[in-house]
XYZ file of C-alpha atoms in Angstrom:
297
model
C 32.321 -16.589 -28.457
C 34.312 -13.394 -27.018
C 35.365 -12.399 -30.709
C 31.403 -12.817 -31.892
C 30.757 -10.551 -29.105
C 33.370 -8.010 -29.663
C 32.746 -7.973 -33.581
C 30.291 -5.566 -33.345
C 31.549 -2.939 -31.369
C 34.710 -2.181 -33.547
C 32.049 -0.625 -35.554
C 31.248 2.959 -33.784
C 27.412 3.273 -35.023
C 27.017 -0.112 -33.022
C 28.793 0.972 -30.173
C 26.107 4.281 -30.291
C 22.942 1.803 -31.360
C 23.961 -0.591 -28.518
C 24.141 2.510 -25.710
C 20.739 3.910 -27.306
C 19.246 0.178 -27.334
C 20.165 0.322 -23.157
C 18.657 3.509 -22.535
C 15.714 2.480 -24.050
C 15.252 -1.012 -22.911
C 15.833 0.506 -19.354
C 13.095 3.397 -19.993
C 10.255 1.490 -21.707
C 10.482 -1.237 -19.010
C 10.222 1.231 -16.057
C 7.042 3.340 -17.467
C 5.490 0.272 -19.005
C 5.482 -1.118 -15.505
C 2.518 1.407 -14.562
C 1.102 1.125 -17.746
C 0.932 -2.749 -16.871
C -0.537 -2.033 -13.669
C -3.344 0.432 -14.496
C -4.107 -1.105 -17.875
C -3.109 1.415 -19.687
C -1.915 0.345 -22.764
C -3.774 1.419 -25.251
C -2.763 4.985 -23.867
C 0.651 3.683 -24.641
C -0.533 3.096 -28.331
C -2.742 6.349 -28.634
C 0.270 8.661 -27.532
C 3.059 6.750 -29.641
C 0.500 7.471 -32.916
C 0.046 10.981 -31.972
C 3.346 12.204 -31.816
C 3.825 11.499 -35.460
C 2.512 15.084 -36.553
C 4.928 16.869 -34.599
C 7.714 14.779 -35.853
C 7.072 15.808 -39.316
C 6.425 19.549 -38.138
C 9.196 19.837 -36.212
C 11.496 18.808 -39.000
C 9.158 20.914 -41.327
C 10.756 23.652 -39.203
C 14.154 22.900 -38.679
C 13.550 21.829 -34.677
C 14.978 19.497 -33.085
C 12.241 16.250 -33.640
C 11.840 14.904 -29.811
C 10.976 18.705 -28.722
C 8.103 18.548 -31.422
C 7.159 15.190 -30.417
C 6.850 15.441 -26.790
C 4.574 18.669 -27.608
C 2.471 16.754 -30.192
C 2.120 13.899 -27.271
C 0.913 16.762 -24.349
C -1.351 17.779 -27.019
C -3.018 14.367 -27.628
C -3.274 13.898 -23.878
C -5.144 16.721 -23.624
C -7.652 16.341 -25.993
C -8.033 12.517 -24.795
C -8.748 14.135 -21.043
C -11.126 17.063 -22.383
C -13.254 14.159 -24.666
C -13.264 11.895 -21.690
C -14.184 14.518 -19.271
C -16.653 16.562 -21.486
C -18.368 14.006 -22.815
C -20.149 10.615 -22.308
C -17.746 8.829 -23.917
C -14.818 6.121 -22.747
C -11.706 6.971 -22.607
C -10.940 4.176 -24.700
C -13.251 5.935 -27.675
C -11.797 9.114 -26.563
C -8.295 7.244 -27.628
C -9.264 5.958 -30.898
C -10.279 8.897 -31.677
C -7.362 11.448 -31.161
C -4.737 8.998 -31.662
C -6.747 7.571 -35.230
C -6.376 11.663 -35.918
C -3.080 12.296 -35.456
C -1.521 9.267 -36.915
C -3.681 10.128 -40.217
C -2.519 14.215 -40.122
C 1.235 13.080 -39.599
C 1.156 10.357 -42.308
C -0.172 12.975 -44.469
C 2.259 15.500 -43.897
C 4.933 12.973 -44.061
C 3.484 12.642 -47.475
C 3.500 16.126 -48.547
C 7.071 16.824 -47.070
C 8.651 13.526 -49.075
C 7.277 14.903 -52.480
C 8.574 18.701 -52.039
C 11.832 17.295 -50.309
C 12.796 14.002 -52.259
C 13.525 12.671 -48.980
C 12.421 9.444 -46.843
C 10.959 9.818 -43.451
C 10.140 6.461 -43.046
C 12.342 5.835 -40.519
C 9.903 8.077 -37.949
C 7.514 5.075 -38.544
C 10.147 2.059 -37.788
C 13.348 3.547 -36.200
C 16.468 3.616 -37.667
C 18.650 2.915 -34.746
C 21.686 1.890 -36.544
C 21.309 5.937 -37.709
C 21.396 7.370 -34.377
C 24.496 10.150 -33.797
C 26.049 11.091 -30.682
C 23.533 14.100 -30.294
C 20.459 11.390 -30.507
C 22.604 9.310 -27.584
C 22.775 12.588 -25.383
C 19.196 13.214 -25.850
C 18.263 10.002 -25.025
C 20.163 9.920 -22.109
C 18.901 13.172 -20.969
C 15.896 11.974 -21.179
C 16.077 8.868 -19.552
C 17.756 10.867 -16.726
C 14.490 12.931 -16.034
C 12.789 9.931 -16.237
C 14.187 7.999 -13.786
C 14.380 10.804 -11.497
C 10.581 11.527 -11.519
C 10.024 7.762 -10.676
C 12.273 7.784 -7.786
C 11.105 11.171 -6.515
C 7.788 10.570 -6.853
C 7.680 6.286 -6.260
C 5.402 6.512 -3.337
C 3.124 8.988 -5.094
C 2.591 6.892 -7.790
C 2.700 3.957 -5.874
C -0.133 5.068 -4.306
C -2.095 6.501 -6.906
C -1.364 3.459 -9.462
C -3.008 1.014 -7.218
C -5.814 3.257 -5.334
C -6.560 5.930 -7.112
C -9.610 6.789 -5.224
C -7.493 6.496 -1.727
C -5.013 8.538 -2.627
C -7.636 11.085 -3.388
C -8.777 10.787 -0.235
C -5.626 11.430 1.754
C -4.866 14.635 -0.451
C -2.937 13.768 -2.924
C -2.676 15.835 -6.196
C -4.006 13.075 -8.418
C -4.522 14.880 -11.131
C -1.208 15.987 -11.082
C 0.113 12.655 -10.787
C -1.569 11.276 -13.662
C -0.427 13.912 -16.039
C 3.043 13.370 -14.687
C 2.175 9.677 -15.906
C 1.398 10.704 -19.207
C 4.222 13.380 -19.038
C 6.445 10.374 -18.579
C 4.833 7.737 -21.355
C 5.125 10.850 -23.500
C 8.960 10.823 -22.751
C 9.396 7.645 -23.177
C 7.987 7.400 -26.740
C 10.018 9.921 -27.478
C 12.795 8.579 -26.534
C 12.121 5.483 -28.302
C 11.411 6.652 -31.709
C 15.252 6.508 -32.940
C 15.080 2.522 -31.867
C 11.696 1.306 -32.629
C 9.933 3.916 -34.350
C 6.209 4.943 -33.979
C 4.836 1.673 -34.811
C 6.453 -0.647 -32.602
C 7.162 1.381 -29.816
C 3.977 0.244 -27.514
C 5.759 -3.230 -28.019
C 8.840 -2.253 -26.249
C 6.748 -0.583 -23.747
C 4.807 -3.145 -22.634
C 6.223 -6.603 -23.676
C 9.596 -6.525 -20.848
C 7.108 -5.418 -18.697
C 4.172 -7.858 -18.955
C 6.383 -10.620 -19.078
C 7.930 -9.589 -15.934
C 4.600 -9.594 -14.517
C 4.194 -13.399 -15.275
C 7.359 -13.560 -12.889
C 6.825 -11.326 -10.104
C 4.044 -9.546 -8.354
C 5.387 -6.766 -6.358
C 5.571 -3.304 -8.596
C 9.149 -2.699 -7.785
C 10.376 -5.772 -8.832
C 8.624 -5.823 -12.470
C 10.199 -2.918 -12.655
C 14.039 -4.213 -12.079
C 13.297 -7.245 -13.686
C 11.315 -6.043 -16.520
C 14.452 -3.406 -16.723
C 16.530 -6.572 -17.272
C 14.104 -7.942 -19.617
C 14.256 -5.051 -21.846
C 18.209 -4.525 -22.078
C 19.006 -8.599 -22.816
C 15.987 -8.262 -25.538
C 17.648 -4.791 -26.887
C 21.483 -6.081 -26.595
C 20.243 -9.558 -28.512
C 18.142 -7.889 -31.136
C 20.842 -5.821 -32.190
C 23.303 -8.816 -32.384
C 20.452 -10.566 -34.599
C 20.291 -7.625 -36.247
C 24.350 -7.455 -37.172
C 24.817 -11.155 -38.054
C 21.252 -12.235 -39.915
C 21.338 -8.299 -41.600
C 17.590 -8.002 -40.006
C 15.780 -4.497 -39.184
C 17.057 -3.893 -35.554
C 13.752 -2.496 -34.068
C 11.452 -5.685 -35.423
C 14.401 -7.526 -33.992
C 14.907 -6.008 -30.556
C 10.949 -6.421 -30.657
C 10.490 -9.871 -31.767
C 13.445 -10.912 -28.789
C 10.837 -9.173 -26.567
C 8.033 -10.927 -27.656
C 10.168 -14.107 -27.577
C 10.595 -13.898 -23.608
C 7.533 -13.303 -23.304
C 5.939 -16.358 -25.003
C 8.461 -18.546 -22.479
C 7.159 -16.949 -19.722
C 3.735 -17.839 -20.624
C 3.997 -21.115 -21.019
C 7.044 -21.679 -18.152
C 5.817 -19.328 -15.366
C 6.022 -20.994 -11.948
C 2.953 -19.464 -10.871
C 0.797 -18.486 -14.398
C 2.820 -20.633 -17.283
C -0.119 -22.749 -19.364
C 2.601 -25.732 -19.121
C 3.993 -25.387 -15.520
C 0.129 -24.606 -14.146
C -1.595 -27.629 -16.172
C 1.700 -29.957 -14.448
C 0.988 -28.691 -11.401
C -2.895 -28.686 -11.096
C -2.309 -32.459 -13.055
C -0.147 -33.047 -9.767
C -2.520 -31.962 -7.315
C -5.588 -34.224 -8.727
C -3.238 -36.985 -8.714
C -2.161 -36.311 -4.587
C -6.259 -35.688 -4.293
C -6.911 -38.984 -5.468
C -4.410 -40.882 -3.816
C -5.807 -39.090 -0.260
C -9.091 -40.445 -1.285
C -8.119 -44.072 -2.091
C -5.662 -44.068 1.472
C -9.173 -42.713 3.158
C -11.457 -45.068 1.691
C -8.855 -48.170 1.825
C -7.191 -47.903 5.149
């Protein structure tokens, strides 16, 4: 069992794919918790489909691809806020719409820059983790740094403001403020993701550790540690699955996600289909028995 383990990591793209894999897991799970919370995850999806054009433009332009990203992200938020605002529409319609935009303009330019460049960009779309270079690893971690420190600076805040929105409006605080530092973070995090899951399955890896921990726990903190957990054993197995079965490591890392979560959904003390039927099955049984031992002293 150690030398299955250890096979792997003689290899130094796996050692870099399995520290990317962490950083992610650890991200997506912590963000995804308020996404979880306030419902939010089709914002997830709109911003993780909007980013695509400023991939493409920012390698277009010789920039560094999560700069152009994150800006393409802001951008989307924006335009979601000024529809919602502006408008009579949802914000859900508002979402379809901008994020239904940009994932059309960047496919297309991803189009036009494969035919003039004889190049594949594919990998913007699905990840290509087992591609990721020391310089993607520092990013990420850089990343995942500012992340983490704008949760715990701000934990209260958003505490606050994730649960009451309209109470913490009340007391003063900057609520609008907070909830573009929300989407500041999502927009991070998809960024940071890209390299492991790609554009397409990155809303999966947001939300999946996450929900499942939700089945679990209650309290917001602790989805967030254990959906943390959650999301590093699901990226640390799918890349294993990935090295011994030769299967795409995002789908993997993904479908390991998705796998915890179906067991938690059926085997959840408190919400598992299984363990609630057994346990409301229980309690008719006791309910009848009282009844008999009332009737039949």
């Amino acid at each position: 069992m150690l030398t299955i383990l250890l096979e792997p990591l003689q290899y130094s793209f796996m050692q870099r794919s399995l520290i990317e894999a962490i950083i992610v897991g650890v991200i997506c799970a912590i963000v995804g918790s308020y996404l979880m919370v306030q419902r939010l995850a089709l914002l997830g999806d709109a911003i993780s489909h909007s980013v695509l054009p400023g991939l493409a433009v920012a390698f277009l332009w010789g920039m560094n691809i999560f700069v152009g990203a994150f800006i393409a992200g802001l951008i989307s938020t924006i335009l979601i806020n000024i529809i919602r605002t502006r408008s009579n529409l949802k914000e859900d319609a508002a979402m379809g719409i901008v994020f239904s935009a940009f994932f059309a303009l960047g496919i297309t330019l991803i189009t036009i820059i494969q035919k003039d460049n004889k190049i594949d960009l594919n990998h913007f779309l699905f990840g290509n983790i087992l591609g990721v270079t020391v310089s993607d690893v520092r990013d990420t971690l850089i990343i995942a740094v500012i992340i983490i420190l704008i949760v715990v600076l701000l934990y209260k805040e958003l505490h606050f403001y994730t649960f009451d929105r309209l109470g913490a409006q009340a007391v003063g605080l900057p609520v609008h403020l907070l909830e573009l530092g929300l989407m500041i973070l999502i927009g991070l995090t998809i960024v940071a993701s890209l390299k492991t899951v790609g554009v397409i399955l990155v809303l999966s890896l947001l939300i999946t550790p996450a929900a499942t921990a939700y089945l679990l726990v209650k309290r917001l903190h602790q989805v967030m540690i254990l959906g943390v957990g959650l999301g590093v054993i699901s990226s640390i197995s799918g890349m294993y699955l990935s090295y011994f079965y030769n299967l795409p490591s995002g789908p993997a890392i993904v479908l390991v996600a998705s796998g915890l979560f179906v067991l938690a959904f059926l085997f959840s003390p408190s919400q598992g289909i299984l363990t609630y039927r057994a346990s409301a099955s229980n309690q008719s049984l006791l309910w009848q028995e009282l009844k008999r031992l009332i009737r039949f002293p």
